[in-house]
Coordinates of C-alpha atoms in Angstrom, one line a residue:
Chain A
M1 CA 121.2 115.0 127.5
Q2 CA 120.2 117.9 125.2
I3 CA 117.6 117.4 122.8
K4 CA 119.9 118.1 119.7
Q5 CA 122.1 115.0 121.3
L6 CA 119.0 113.1 121.6
T7 CA 117.6 113.6 118.1
Q8 CA 120.9 113.2 116.6
F9 CA 121.9 110.2 118.6
H10 CA 123.0 108.5 115.2
E11 CA 125.8 110.8 114.9
N12 CA 126.8 110.0 118.6
P13 CA 130.6 108.1 118.8
A14 CA 129.4 106.3 121.7
I15 CA 126.4 105.0 120.4
I16 CA 127.8 104.2 117.4
A17 CA 130.8 101.9 119.0
W18 CA 128.1 100.5 121.3
W19 CA 125.8 99.5 117.9
C20 CA 129.3 98.0 116.5
A21 CA 130.1 96.3 119.8
R22 CA 126.6 94.7 120.0
L23 CA 126.0 93.9 116.4
G24 CA 129.6 93.5 115.2
W25 CA 129.5 90.0 113.9
A26 CA 126.5 91.0 111.5
L27 CA 128.1 94.4 110.3
R28 CA 131.1 92.6 109.5
H29 CA 129.1 89.5 107.6
L30 CA 126.8 92.2 105.8
T31 CA 129.4 93.5 103.4
P32 CA 128.4 95.9 100.6
F33 CA 128.8 92.9 98.3
R34 CA 126.1 90.5 100.3
R35 CA 123.8 93.6 101.2
R36 CA 123.4 94.2 97.3
A37 CA 123.0 90.8 96.5
I38 CA 120.2 90.6 99.2
L39 CA 118.5 93.8 97.5
A40 CA 118.9 92.4 94.1
A41 CA 117.3 88.7 94.6
G42 CA 114.4 90.9 96.4
A43 CA 114.6 92.9 93.0
V44 CA 113.8 89.9 90.9
W45 CA 111.2 88.9 93.0
I46 CA 109.5 92.1 93.1
C47 CA 109.8 92.3 89.2
F48 CA 108.0 88.7 88.4
K49 CA 105.5 89.2 91.1
S50 CA 104.4 92.8 90.6
T51 CA 104.6 92.3 86.6
V52 CA 102.4 89.3 86.9
R53 CA 100.0 91.0 89.2
I54 CA 100.0 94.3 87.2
V55 CA 99.2 91.6 83.8
I56 CA 96.5 90.0 85.7
D57 CA 94.8 92.9 87.1
N58 CA 94.5 94.5 83.5
S59 CA 93.9 91.2 81.5
A60 CA 90.7 92.9 80.3
D61 CA 92.6 95.3 78.5
L62 CA 95.7 93.0 77.7
A63 CA 93.8 90.6 75.9
G64 CA 95.8 87.8 73.7
P65 CA 96.4 84.1 73.6
A66 CA 98.3 83.7 76.8
D67 CA 96.7 83.5 80.0
G68 CA 97.3 86.1 82.8
I69 CA 100.4 84.3 84.4
V70 CA 102.2 83.5 81.4
A71 CA 101.6 86.6 79.8
G72 CA 103.2 88.6 83.2
L73 CA 106.0 86.1 83.0
L74 CA 106.8 87.0 79.5
V75 CA 106.4 90.8 80.0
A76 CA 108.7 90.6 82.9
L77 CA 111.5 88.9 81.0
A78 CA 111.1 91.4 78.0
L79 CA 111.4 94.0 80.7
V80 CA 114.6 92.7 82.3
G81 CA 115.7 92.1 78.9
I82 CA 115.2 95.6 78.2
A83 CA 116.9 96.8 81.4
W84 CA 120.0 94.5 80.3
L85 CA 120.4 96.0 77.0
L86 CA 120.4 99.5 78.5
Y87 CA 122.8 98.4 81.2
R88 CA 125.2 97.6 78.5
A89 CA 124.1 100.8 76.6
A90 CA 125.0 102.9 79.7
A91 CA 128.3 100.5 80.6
G92 CA 129.5 101.5 76.9
F93 CA 128.1 105.0 76.8
S94 CA 131.1 106.2 74.7
S95 CA 130.5 104.1 71.8
L96 CA 126.9 104.6 71.5
P97 CA 125.9 106.7 67.9
S98 CA 126.6 110.5 68.7
W99 CA 122.7 111.3 68.7
V100 CA 122.1 109.0 71.7
R101 CA 125.1 110.1 73.4
K102 CA 124.2 113.8 73.1
H103 CA 120.5 113.0 74.0
P104 CA 120.2 109.7 76.0
Q105 CA 117.1 110.4 77.8
L106 CA 115.1 111.5 74.6
S107 CA 116.2 108.4 73.1
L108 CA 115.1 106.1 76.3
H109 CA 111.5 108.1 76.0
S110 CA 111.5 107.7 72.4
I111 CA 111.8 104.0 72.8
Y112 CA 108.9 104.2 75.0
W113 CA 106.4 106.5 72.5
G114 CA 107.8 104.0 69.7
F115 CA 106.4 101.5 71.9
L116 CA 103.0 103.4 72.1
A117 CA 102.9 103.9 68.4
L118 CA 103.4 100.4 67.4
L119 CA 100.4 99.4 69.6
W120 CA 98.1 102.2 68.3
I121 CA 98.7 100.9 64.8
T122 CA 97.8 97.5 65.5
L123 CA 94.9 95.9 66.1
P124 CA 94.2 93.9 69.5
G125 CA 94.4 90.3 69.1
S126 CA 97.1 90.6 66.6
G127 CA 99.0 88.0 68.8
L128 CA 101.1 87.1 71.7
W129 CA 104.0 89.9 70.5
R130 CA 101.0 92.3 70.8
Q131 CA 99.8 91.3 74.0
V132 CA 103.4 91.2 75.5
L133 CA 104.4 94.9 74.2
A134 CA 101.2 96.0 75.4
G135 CA 102.2 94.8 78.9
V136 CA 105.6 96.3 78.5
A137 CA 104.0 100.0 77.4
L138 CA 102.0 99.4 80.6
I139 CA 104.8 98.8 83.1
F140 CA 107.1 101.2 81.4
P141 CA 106.1 104.5 83.0
I142 CA 107.0 102.8 86.4
L143 CA 110.8 102.0 85.0
V144 CA 111.2 104.8 83.0
W145 CA 112.8 107.4 85.5
R146 CA 114.9 104.3 86.6
F147 CA 116.3 103.6 83.4
A148 CA 117.2 107.2 83.0
Y149 CA 119.4 107.3 85.9
L150 CA 120.8 104.3 84.5
L151 CA 121.6 106.1 81.5
L152 CA 122.6 109.2 83.5
S153 CA 125.4 107.0 85.3
G154 CA 126.7 105.8 81.8
Q155 CA 126.6 109.7 80.5
H156 CA 128.7 110.6 83.6
G157 CA 131.1 107.7 83.3
R158 CA 129.8 106.1 86.7
M159 CA 129.3 102.4 85.3
A160 CA 132.8 101.1 85.9
G161 CA 132.9 98.5 88.7
T162 CA 129.3 98.0 88.7
R163 CA 127.4 94.9 87.9
F164 CA 123.8 94.3 86.0
S165 CA 122.6 93.1 89.7
D166 CA 123.8 96.4 91.2
H167 CA 121.2 98.3 89.1
L168 CA 118.7 95.9 89.2
L169 CA 118.4 96.6 92.9
T170 CA 116.7 100.3 91.8
L171 CA 114.8 99.2 89.0
W172 CA 112.4 96.8 90.8
P173 CA 113.1 98.0 94.4
I174 CA 112.0 95.9 97.3
Y175 CA 112.5 98.9 99.8
G176 CA 109.1 100.2 97.8
G177 CA 108.5 103.5 95.8
S178 CA 106.1 104.7 93.5
N179 CA 107.2 106.1 89.7
T180 CA 109.4 108.1 91.5
P181 CA 112.9 106.4 92.2
Y182 CA 113.3 107.2 96.1
G183 CA 116.8 106.8 96.2
S184 CA 117.7 108.0 92.8
G185 CA 119.7 105.4 90.7
F186 CA 122.4 103.2 91.8
G187 CA 125.0 105.6 91.0
Y188 CA 123.4 107.9 93.6
L189 CA 123.1 105.2 95.9
S190 CA 126.7 104.0 95.6
R191 CA 128.1 107.2 96.5
S192 CA 126.5 106.9 100.1
E193 CA 127.0 103.6 100.5
A194 CA 128.6 102.4 104.0
K195 CA 132.1 100.9 103.3
T196 CA 133.3 100.0 106.7
E197 CA 131.4 98.8 110.1
A198 CA 131.3 102.1 111.6
E199 CA 129.5 103.8 108.5
L200 CA 127.2 100.8 108.3
A201 CA 126.3 101.2 112.1
R202 CA 126.1 105.0 111.6
S203 CA 123.8 104.4 108.6
Q204 CA 121.6 101.9 110.5
L205 CA 121.2 104.2 113.6
A206 CA 120.1 106.9 110.9
G207 CA 117.6 104.3 109.4
I208 CA 116.1 103.6 112.7
K209 CA 115.8 107.2 113.5
L210 CA 113.5 107.5 110.4
L211 CA 111.6 104.7 111.3
L212 CA 110.8 106.3 114.9
L213 CA 110.0 109.7 112.8
C214 CA 107.9 107.5 110.5
G215 CA 105.9 106.2 113.4
L216 CA 105.8 109.4 114.9
W217 CA 104.2 111.2 112.0
M218 CA 102.0 108.2 111.6
V219 CA 100.4 109.1 115.1
V220 CA 100.2 112.5 114.2
R221 CA 98.3 111.9 111.0
E222 CA 95.9 109.6 113.3
I223 CA 95.2 112.8 115.6
M224 CA 95.1 115.1 112.8
E225 CA 92.5 112.9 111.0
G226 CA 90.5 112.1 114.0
T227 CA 90.5 115.4 115.5
L228 CA 89.8 117.4 112.5
Y229 CA 88.5 115.1 109.6
G230 CA 86.7 112.7 111.9
P231 CA 84.3 110.6 112.2
G232 CA 85.3 106.9 111.8
N233 CA 88.8 107.4 113.1
E234 CA 89.6 105.2 116.3
L235 CA 91.2 107.7 118.1
T236 CA 88.2 110.2 117.7
H237 CA 85.9 107.3 119.8
K238 CA 88.6 107.2 122.3
L239 CA 88.3 111.1 122.9
G240 CA 84.7 110.8 123.2
G241 CA 83.9 111.6 119.4
Y242 CA 85.1 115.1 119.5
T243 CA 85.9 116.2 115.9
L244 CA 86.1 119.6 114.1
A245 CA 84.6 117.7 111.4
V246 CA 86.8 119.6 108.8
P247 CA 85.6 118.7 105.2
K248 CA 88.4 117.6 103.3
L249 CA 89.5 119.7 100.4
G250 CA 88.7 117.1 97.6
S251 CA 84.8 117.2 98.5
L252 CA 84.7 120.7 99.4
V253 CA 85.8 121.9 95.9
A254 CA 83.5 119.6 94.3
G255 CA 80.6 121.2 96.4
E256 CA 79.9 118.1 98.3
E257 CA 80.0 119.8 101.4
G258 CA 77.2 122.4 100.9
G259 CA 77.8 126.0 101.7
S260 CA 80.7 125.8 104.3
P261 CA 81.7 128.9 106.3
L262 CA 84.8 131.0 104.8
W263 CA 86.9 130.2 107.9
I264 CA 86.5 126.1 107.3
S265 CA 87.6 126.6 103.6
W266 CA 90.5 128.1 104.6
L267 CA 91.2 125.5 107.2
A268 CA 90.6 123.1 104.7
I269 CA 93.4 123.9 102.4
Y270 CA 95.8 124.3 105.1
C271 CA 94.8 120.7 106.8
E272 CA 95.5 119.3 103.0
L273 CA 98.7 121.0 103.0
I274 CA 99.8 119.2 106.2
H275 CA 98.2 116.1 105.6
E276 CA 99.9 116.0 102.3
V277 CA 103.5 116.6 103.9
L278 CA 102.5 113.8 106.3
R279 CA 101.6 111.7 103.7
H280 CA 104.9 111.9 101.9
A281 CA 107.0 112.1 105.1
I282 CA 105.5 108.7 106.3
R283 CA 106.0 107.0 102.9
G284 CA 109.5 108.4 102.1
H285 CA 110.9 108.2 105.6
A286 CA 110.1 103.9 105.7
I287 CA 111.8 103.5 102.3
I288 CA 114.7 105.7 102.9
A289 CA 114.9 104.0 106.3
V290 CA 115.4 100.7 104.5
L291 CA 117.7 102.0 102.5
R292 CA 119.8 103.1 105.3
L293 CA 119.5 100.1 107.0
F294 CA 120.9 98.5 103.8
G295 CA 123.8 101.0 104.2
F296 CA 122.7 103.7 101.6
N297 CA 122.9 106.4 103.9
V298 CA 121.0 108.5 101.3
F299 CA 119.0 112.1 101.8
R300 CA 115.4 111.8 103.1
N301 CA 112.4 112.2 100.9
T302 CA 111.1 114.9 103.1
Y303 CA 112.9 117.2 105.2
K304 CA 111.1 119.7 107.5
P305 CA 109.4 121.6 104.2
L306 CA 106.7 123.2 106.7
L307 CA 109.8 125.4 108.0
A308 CA 110.9 126.5 104.5
E309 CA 110.8 130.2 104.1
S310 CA 110.9 129.9 100.6
V311 CA 108.7 128.4 97.9
V312 CA 111.9 126.9 96.1
E313 CA 113.1 126.0 99.6
F314 CA 109.7 124.0 100.1
W315 CA 109.9 122.5 96.9
N316 CA 113.4 120.9 97.7
R317 CA 112.5 119.6 100.8
Y318 CA 108.9 118.4 100.2
Y319 CA 109.4 115.6 97.8
Y320 CA 112.9 115.8 97.3
Y321 CA 113.5 112.5 94.5
F322 CA 110.3 113.8 92.5
K323 CA 112.1 117.0 92.5
E324 CA 115.4 115.4 91.7
I325 CA 113.9 113.8 88.4
L326 CA 112.6 117.3 87.2
A327 CA 116.0 119.0 88.2
N328 CA 118.2 115.9 86.6
F329 CA 115.9 115.4 83.5
F330 CA 114.2 118.7 82.7
F331 CA 116.1 121.9 84.4
L332 CA 119.6 121.2 84.2
P333 CA 119.3 120.0 80.4
T334 CA 117.2 123.0 79.2
F335 CA 119.5 125.4 81.3
T336 CA 122.7 124.1 79.9
Q337 CA 121.2 123.6 76.5
L338 CA 119.9 127.1 76.5
G339 CA 123.5 128.5 77.6
K340 CA 124.5 129.7 74.4
K341 CA 121.2 131.4 73.0
L342 CA 120.2 132.8 76.3
R343 CA 123.4 133.8 77.3
N344 CA 122.6 137.5 77.5
W345 CA 119.3 137.0 78.9
P346 CA 119.8 135.0 82.2
T347 CA 116.2 135.5 83.6
L348 CA 114.6 134.3 80.2
R349 CA 117.3 131.3 80.4
L350 CA 116.1 130.5 84.1
G351 CA 112.5 131.0 83.7
A352 CA 112.7 128.6 80.7
A353 CA 114.6 126.0 82.4
V354 CA 111.9 126.3 85.7
F355 CA 109.0 126.0 83.0
A356 CA 110.4 122.9 81.4
A357 CA 111.0 121.1 84.6
A358 CA 108.1 122.1 87.0
F359 CA 105.4 122.8 84.0
V360 CA 106.3 120.7 81.3
G361 CA 108.1 117.9 82.9
N362 CA 106.0 117.6 85.8
T363 CA 102.8 117.6 83.5
Y364 CA 104.5 114.7 81.4
Y365 CA 105.6 112.8 84.4
H366 CA 101.9 112.9 85.4
L367 CA 100.5 112.0 81.9
I368 CA 102.6 109.1 81.2
N369 CA 101.5 107.8 84.5
L370 CA 98.1 107.4 83.1
E371 CA 99.4 104.1 81.8
M372 CA 96.6 102.3 80.2
M373 CA 95.5 105.7 78.5
M374 CA 98.7 105.7 77.0
V375 CA 98.5 102.0 75.8
K376 CA 95.2 102.9 74.3
G377 CA 96.1 106.2 72.4
Q378 CA 93.7 108.4 74.7
I379 CA 96.3 111.3 74.7
L380 CA 94.1 114.2 74.5
E381 CA 91.7 112.4 76.7
A382 CA 94.5 112.2 79.2
L383 CA 95.5 115.5 78.9
Y384 CA 91.8 117.0 79.3
L385 CA 91.7 114.9 82.4
H386 CA 95.0 116.4 83.8
R387 CA 93.8 120.2 83.1
S388 CA 93.9 121.1 86.3
R389 CA 97.0 119.5 87.2
M390 CA 98.3 121.3 84.2
F391 CA 97.1 124.5 85.7
Y392 CA 98.9 123.7 89.2
C393 CA 101.9 122.9 87.4
F394 CA 101.9 126.0 85.7
L395 CA 101.5 127.9 88.9
L396 CA 104.1 125.8 90.9
A397 CA 106.6 126.9 87.8
F398 CA 105.7 130.5 88.3
G399 CA 105.9 130.6 92.1
I400 CA 109.4 128.5 91.9
F401 CA 110.6 130.9 89.2
V402 CA 109.8 134.0 91.2
S403 CA 111.3 132.4 94.4
M404 CA 114.4 131.7 92.6
L405 CA 114.9 135.2 91.0
R406 CA 113.9 136.7 94.5
Q407 CA 116.9 134.6 95.8
Q408 CA 119.2 135.0 93.2
R409 CA 118.8 139.1 93.6
R410 CA 119.4 138.8 97.3
G411 CA 122.6 137.5 96.7
G412 CA 124.3 136.2 100.0
R413 CA 122.3 138.9 101.9
A414 CA 120.6 137.3 105.1
L415 CA 116.9 137.6 105.5
A416 CA 115.4 139.3 108.3
S417 CA 116.2 137.0 111.4
G418 CA 113.2 138.2 113.6
A419 CA 111.0 135.5 114.7
A420 CA 107.9 137.6 113.3
D421 CA 109.6 137.6 109.9
R422 CA 110.3 134.1 110.0
I423 CA 106.7 133.2 110.8
L424 CA 105.5 135.7 108.0
R425 CA 107.9 134.1 105.4
I426 CA 106.6 130.7 106.2
A427 CA 102.9 131.5 106.3
G428 CA 103.3 133.0 102.8
V429 CA 104.8 129.8 101.7
W430 CA 102.3 127.8 103.2
T431 CA 99.5 129.7 101.8
F432 CA 100.6 129.6 98.5
F433 CA 101.1 125.8 98.3
S434 CA 98.2 125.3 100.1
L435 CA 96.1 127.8 97.4
I436 CA 97.7 125.9 94.6
F437 CA 97.2 122.4 95.9
I438 CA 93.2 123.4 94.8
W439 CA 94.1 122.4 91.4
N440 CA 95.8 119.4 92.4
V441 CA 93.7 117.9 95.1
R442 CA 92.4 114.4 94.1
S443 CA 88.5 115.1 93.2
G444 CA 86.2 114.8 90.7
A445 CA 85.5 118.6 90.6
S446 CA 86.2 120.0 87.3
F447 CA 88.5 123.0 86.8
T448 CA 85.7 125.5 87.2
A449 CA 84.6 124.4 90.4
R450 CA 88.3 124.5 91.6
A451 CA 88.5 128.1 90.4
N452 CA 85.3 128.8 91.8
F453 CA 86.2 127.7 95.3
F454 CA 89.2 129.5 95.0
F455 CA 87.7 133.0 94.4
G456 CA 85.3 131.9 97.0
L457 CA 88.2 132.0 99.5
F458 CA 88.6 135.6 99.1
G459 CA 84.9 136.1 99.1
V460 CA 84.2 136.4 95.4
A461 CA 81.6 133.7 94.3
Chain B
M1 CA 151.1 125.2 86.7
A2 CA 150.8 125.3 90.6
D3 CA 150.6 129.1 90.3
E4 CA 147.8 128.6 87.6
R5 CA 145.9 126.3 89.9
Q6 CA 146.3 128.9 92.6
Q7 CA 144.9 131.7 90.8
R8 CA 141.8 129.7 89.9
L9 CA 141.2 128.8 93.1
Q10 CA 141.4 132.1 94.2
G11 CA 139.0 133.4 91.5
L12 CA 136.5 130.5 92.6
T13 CA 137.0 131.4 96.3
D14 CA 136.0 135.1 95.4
F15 CA 133.3 134.5 93.6
L16 CA 131.8 131.8 95.9
R17 CA 132.0 134.5 98.4
T18 CA 129.7 136.5 96.3
I19 CA 127.0 133.7 96.5
Q20 CA 127.5 132.2 99.6
K21 CA 125.1 132.2 102.7
P22 CA 125.7 134.2 105.1
G23 CA 127.5 133.5 108.5
K24 CA 129.7 130.8 107.1
A25 CA 133.7 131.2 106.3
I26 CA 134.5 130.1 103.0
E27 CA 138.3 129.4 104.3
S28 CA 136.5 126.4 106.7
V29 CA 135.0 124.6 104.1
G30 CA 137.6 121.7 102.8
L31 CA 138.5 121.4 99.0
D32 CA 136.8 118.1 99.0
E33 CA 133.7 118.9 101.0
S34 CA 130.1 119.4 99.7
L35 CA 129.9 122.8 99.3
V36 CA 125.8 122.2 99.5
A37 CA 126.0 119.8 102.7
C38 CA 128.2 122.1 104.7
G39 CA 126.3 125.1 104.2
L40 CA 127.9 127.3 102.1
I41 CA 125.9 127.7 99.2
D42 CA 122.3 126.2 98.5
S43 CA 121.2 123.8 95.8
L44 CA 120.3 126.5 93.4
A45 CA 123.6 127.9 93.6
I46 CA 124.8 125.5 91.1
I47 CA 123.2 127.5 88.2
E48 CA 125.3 130.4 89.4
I49 CA 128.5 128.2 89.1
V50 CA 127.1 126.9 85.8
M51 CA 127.0 130.7 84.8
F52 CA 130.8 131.7 86.1
L53 CA 132.0 128.7 84.6
E54 CA 130.4 129.3 81.1
K55 CA 131.4 133.2 81.4
N56 CA 134.7 133.1 82.7
Y57 CA 136.4 129.6 81.2
G58 CA 134.0 129.5 78.1
I59 CA 132.6 126.0 79.2
D60 CA 129.6 124.7 76.7
F61 CA 127.7 122.2 79.1
A62 CA 125.5 121.7 76.5
A63 CA 128.5 120.0 74.7
T64 CA 130.4 118.8 77.4
G65 CA 127.1 117.4 79.6
L66 CA 126.6 118.7 83.1
D67 CA 127.3 116.5 85.9
P68 CA 126.1 118.3 89.1
D69 CA 128.0 116.1 91.6
R70 CA 131.2 117.5 89.8
L71 CA 130.5 120.9 90.7
A72 CA 129.8 119.7 94.1
T73 CA 133.4 120.6 95.6
I74 CA 136.0 123.2 95.3
N75 CA 138.1 120.7 93.8
G76 CA 135.3 119.3 91.5
I77 CA 135.0 122.7 89.9
L78 CA 138.8 123.1 89.4
G79 CA 138.6 119.5 88.0
V80 CA 136.0 120.6 85.3
I81 CA 138.1 123.7 84.6
E82 CA 141.4 122.1 84.2
E83 CA 139.6 119.1 81.9
V84 CA 138.5 121.7 79.5
R85 CA 141.9 123.9 79.8
A86 CA 143.6 120.7 78.7

């Protein structure tokens, strides 16, 4: 059997037929309706469980007359109510006021900022309503991009035949996720949903493949952490304690490692890139695998980014569903809105759209992720806290813009296909992202310390 | 009507040839096949398609809204053109 046949086993008709024969009864029983119902029931559980947990964890900042559990339950009910109202708005999208129809995403974010404004102008301890509102505002950033996809489905006329419970499964996904909705919204999921036994079998086999890959990358990460970063890794002990003891980039930029040789610093930045890719791949594969087991045969979150030959290709493959947020809610709206004004300046138009997404959108996404600071009105402090990340977003936007321009100007012409050319291009992409990650890595290092570390890599102290 | 559609299809095919990746025959791509998934174009090409439609058919996506999925196939793109023409 060839390697490709082995790795693409989920596409093999004989294996699909075998899977159908073995699990035919289960596949028949698990109709799309039942699969969705299982996920929707899980969503209700997650909604109440996670909301109560978040409210209890933040009870010191969410002071009010109700105790943690009661307040958590009320916040969960309020969030389900908001979700239902947004579902109704999406279902009746054409009857919404014209400004809302034209700017559904701005309207959605206005609701969030309206909640915040109300919190800022009232005193803590103003009553139960404020306690619940603070809880809603605290959790809203986790849901806002999911709500955004719900409205987008309405805008694109894709709500017909969908029930509230269908959308619920993406709002509080039992299959996991972060503030980024893996698998986007239900509109996207439903287009990849298996309708027949064979499609379900194929999707499940694709899910099993991702689970295997997830396991493989976990082992690779363990080996990497043991041999490169060590000590304290079980595998390192089994290998006789041998480790290169490369410092983590976060502690290097913070100057916690003393003076490291230059080659160690360079190694550390490349290791950080690989480690980040592995982290995203492991998490994303596990989540997408569950979706595929439930018959939603959607794209992976991470697809061989380390083999990307351009910055824009890497960005497309590294964290697909985050890129989709930036593309759907920042890039494309900006690009189309500027159609009339900048029709004769296509480069400027492209640049504005890229910066709206990779710089403004990326910064905004991470800013509202500082949920408690938002609730407390510490906007300037949050921006200051994110100053290094903002610079990273700027560099990222610049890199993507240049990469897109190069790709555009190349037209359909092929790149040089020699192995050496390819390796050089891949190395260029690795180096770009490794270098800009200096301003993205989690660390207590100041912006200046990161800049000093960057210049130090080139021998400029 | 059929002639008009044929002309639009020809114009679109000619345009896609200018932005497609090398090594893939556009004739081998089905009208309902995803242009990105089949490897004819990359996802960045959507902005080229948007600009093509704006320039040649006067479509104002700022007013109509842009659904990228509708530009994913040849039939989808032709559908967008026909909607605006209607």
